[in-house]
Tab-separated table of C-alpha atoms in Angstrom:
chain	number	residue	atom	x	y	z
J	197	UNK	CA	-13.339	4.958	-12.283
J	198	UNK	CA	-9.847	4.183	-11.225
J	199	UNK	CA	-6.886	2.254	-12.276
J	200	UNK	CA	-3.887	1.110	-10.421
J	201	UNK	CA	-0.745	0.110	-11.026
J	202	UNK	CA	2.392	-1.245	-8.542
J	203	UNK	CA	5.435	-0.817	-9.656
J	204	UNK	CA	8.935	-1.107	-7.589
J	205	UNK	CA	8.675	-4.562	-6.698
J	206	UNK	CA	12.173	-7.160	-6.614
J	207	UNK	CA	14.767	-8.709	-4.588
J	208	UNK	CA	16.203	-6.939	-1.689
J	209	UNK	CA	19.132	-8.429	1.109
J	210	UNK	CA	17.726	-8.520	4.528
J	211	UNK	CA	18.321	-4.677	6.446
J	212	UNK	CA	17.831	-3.677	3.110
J	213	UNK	CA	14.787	-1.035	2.050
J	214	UNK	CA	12.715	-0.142	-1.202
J	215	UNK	CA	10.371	2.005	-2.203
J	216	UNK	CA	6.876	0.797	-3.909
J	217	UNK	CA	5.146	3.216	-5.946
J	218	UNK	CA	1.034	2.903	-7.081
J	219	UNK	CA	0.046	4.691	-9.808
J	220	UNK	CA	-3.474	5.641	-10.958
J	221	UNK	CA	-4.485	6.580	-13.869
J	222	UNK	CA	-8.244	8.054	-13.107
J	223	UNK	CA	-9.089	11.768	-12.370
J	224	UNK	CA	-10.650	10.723	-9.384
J	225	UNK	CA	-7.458	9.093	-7.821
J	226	UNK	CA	-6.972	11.704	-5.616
J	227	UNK	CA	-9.854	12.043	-4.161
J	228	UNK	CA	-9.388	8.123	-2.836
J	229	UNK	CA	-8.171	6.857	0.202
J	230	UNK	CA	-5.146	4.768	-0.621
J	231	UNK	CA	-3.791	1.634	1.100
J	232	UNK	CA	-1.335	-1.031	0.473
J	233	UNK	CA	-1.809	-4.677	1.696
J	234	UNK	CA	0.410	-7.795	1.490
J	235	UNK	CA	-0.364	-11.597	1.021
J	236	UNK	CA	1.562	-14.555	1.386
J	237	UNK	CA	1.380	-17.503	0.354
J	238	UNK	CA	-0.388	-19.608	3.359
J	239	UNK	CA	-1.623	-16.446	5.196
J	240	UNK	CA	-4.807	-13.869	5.237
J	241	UNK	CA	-4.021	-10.465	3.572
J	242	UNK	CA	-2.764	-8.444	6.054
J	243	UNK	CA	-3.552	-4.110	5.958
J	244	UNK	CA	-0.122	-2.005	6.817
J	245	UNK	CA	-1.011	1.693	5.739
J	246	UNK	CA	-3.206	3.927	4.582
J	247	UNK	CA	-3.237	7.688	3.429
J	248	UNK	CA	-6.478	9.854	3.659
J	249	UNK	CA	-8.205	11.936	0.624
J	250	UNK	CA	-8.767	15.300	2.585
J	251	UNK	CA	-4.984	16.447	4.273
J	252	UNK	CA	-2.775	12.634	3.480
J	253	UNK	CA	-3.123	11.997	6.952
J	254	UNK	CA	-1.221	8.500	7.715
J	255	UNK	CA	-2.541	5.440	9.299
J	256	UNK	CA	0.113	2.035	10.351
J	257	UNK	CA	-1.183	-0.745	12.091
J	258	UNK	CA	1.011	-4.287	12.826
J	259	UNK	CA	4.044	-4.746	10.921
J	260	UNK	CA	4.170	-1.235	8.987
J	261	UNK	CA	4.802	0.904	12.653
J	262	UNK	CA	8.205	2.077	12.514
J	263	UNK	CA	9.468	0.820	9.418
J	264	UNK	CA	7.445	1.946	6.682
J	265	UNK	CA	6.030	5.181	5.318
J	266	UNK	CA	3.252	5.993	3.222
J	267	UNK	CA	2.523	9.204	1.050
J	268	UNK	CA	1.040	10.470	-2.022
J	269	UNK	CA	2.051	12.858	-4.817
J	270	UNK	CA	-1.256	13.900	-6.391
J	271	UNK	CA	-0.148	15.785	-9.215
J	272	UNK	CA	1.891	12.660	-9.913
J	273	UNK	CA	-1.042	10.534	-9.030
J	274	UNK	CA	1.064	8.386	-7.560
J	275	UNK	CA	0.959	6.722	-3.203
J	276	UNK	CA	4.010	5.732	-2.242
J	277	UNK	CA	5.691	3.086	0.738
J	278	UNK	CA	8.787	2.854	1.951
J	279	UNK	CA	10.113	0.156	3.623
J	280	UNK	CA	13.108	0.013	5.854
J	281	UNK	CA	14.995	-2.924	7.750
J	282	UNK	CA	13.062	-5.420	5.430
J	283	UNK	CA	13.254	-8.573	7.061
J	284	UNK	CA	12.483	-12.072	5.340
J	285	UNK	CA	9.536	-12.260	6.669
J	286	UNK	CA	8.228	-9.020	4.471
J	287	UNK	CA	8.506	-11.287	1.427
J	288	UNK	CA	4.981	-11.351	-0.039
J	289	UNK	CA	3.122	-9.541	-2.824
J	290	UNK	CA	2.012	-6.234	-1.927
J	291	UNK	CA	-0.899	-4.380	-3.470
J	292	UNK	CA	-2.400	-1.060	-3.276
J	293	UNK	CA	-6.205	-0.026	-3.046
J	294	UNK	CA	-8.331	2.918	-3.744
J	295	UNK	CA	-11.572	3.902	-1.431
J	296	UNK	CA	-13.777	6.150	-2.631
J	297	UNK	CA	-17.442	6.018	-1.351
J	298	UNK	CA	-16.320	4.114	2.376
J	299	UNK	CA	-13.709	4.852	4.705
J	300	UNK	CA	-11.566	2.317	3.918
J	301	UNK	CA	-9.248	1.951	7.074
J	302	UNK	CA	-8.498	-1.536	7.242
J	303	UNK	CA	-11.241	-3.152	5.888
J	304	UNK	CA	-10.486	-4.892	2.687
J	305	UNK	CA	-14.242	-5.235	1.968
J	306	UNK	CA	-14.417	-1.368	1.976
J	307	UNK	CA	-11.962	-0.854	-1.172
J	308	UNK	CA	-13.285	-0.085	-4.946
J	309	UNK	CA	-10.461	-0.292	-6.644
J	310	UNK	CA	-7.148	-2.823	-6.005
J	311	UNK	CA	-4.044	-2.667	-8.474
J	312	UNK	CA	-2.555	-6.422	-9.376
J	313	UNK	CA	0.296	-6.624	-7.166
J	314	UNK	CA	4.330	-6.128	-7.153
J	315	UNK	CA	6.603	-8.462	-5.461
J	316	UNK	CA	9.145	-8.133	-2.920
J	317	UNK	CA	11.568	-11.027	-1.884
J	318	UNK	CA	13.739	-10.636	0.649
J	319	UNK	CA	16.584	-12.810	0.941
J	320	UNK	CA	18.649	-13.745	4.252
């Protein structure tokens, strides 16, 4: 069993960056694959990283490459993601997910576990 949590969420100029933090509160949290995801209002959830169980190897895709960075703190049980040069267009809810059985990757089918969201809005 695992729990979730998103904290770090706000408002943030354009250029500027924050850092999103996912806590989770079961044993087994660091033995998950952890992602985060955004949505936005009128469009499909869209994967930007995950970190690995075994070693917190990294994995970007899209929007994430070059701008963002993902890591974990297991005695904290905390994932974090950075995000630098946030542009407008980053404004969405972002959530983070736990795999534990499946791969994970960037399947959103493949996650146990998803936390309820922080948001970020970022103003021009």
């Amino acid at each position: 069993q695992v729990q979730l949590l998103e904290s770090g969420g706000g408002t943030v100029q354009a250029g500027g960056s924050v850092r999103l933090s996912c806590v989770g509160s079961g044993r087994t949290f660091s033995d998950a694959a952890v992602a985060w995801f955004r949505l936005s209002p009128g469009k499909e959830r869209e994967f930007l990283a995950q970190i690995t169980r075994y070693g917190g190897k990294p994995y970007y895709r899209g929007s994430a490459k070059g701008r963002f960075t993902i890591s974990r703190d297991n005695a904290k049980s905390t994932v974090y993601l950075q995000m630098n040069e946030l542009k407008p267009e980053d404004t969405a809810t972002y959530y983070c997910a736990a795999a534990t059985t499946l791969p994970g990757a960037d399947y959103p089918n493949e996650y146990d576990y998803w936390g309820p969201g922080t948001q970020v809005i970022v103003s021009s």
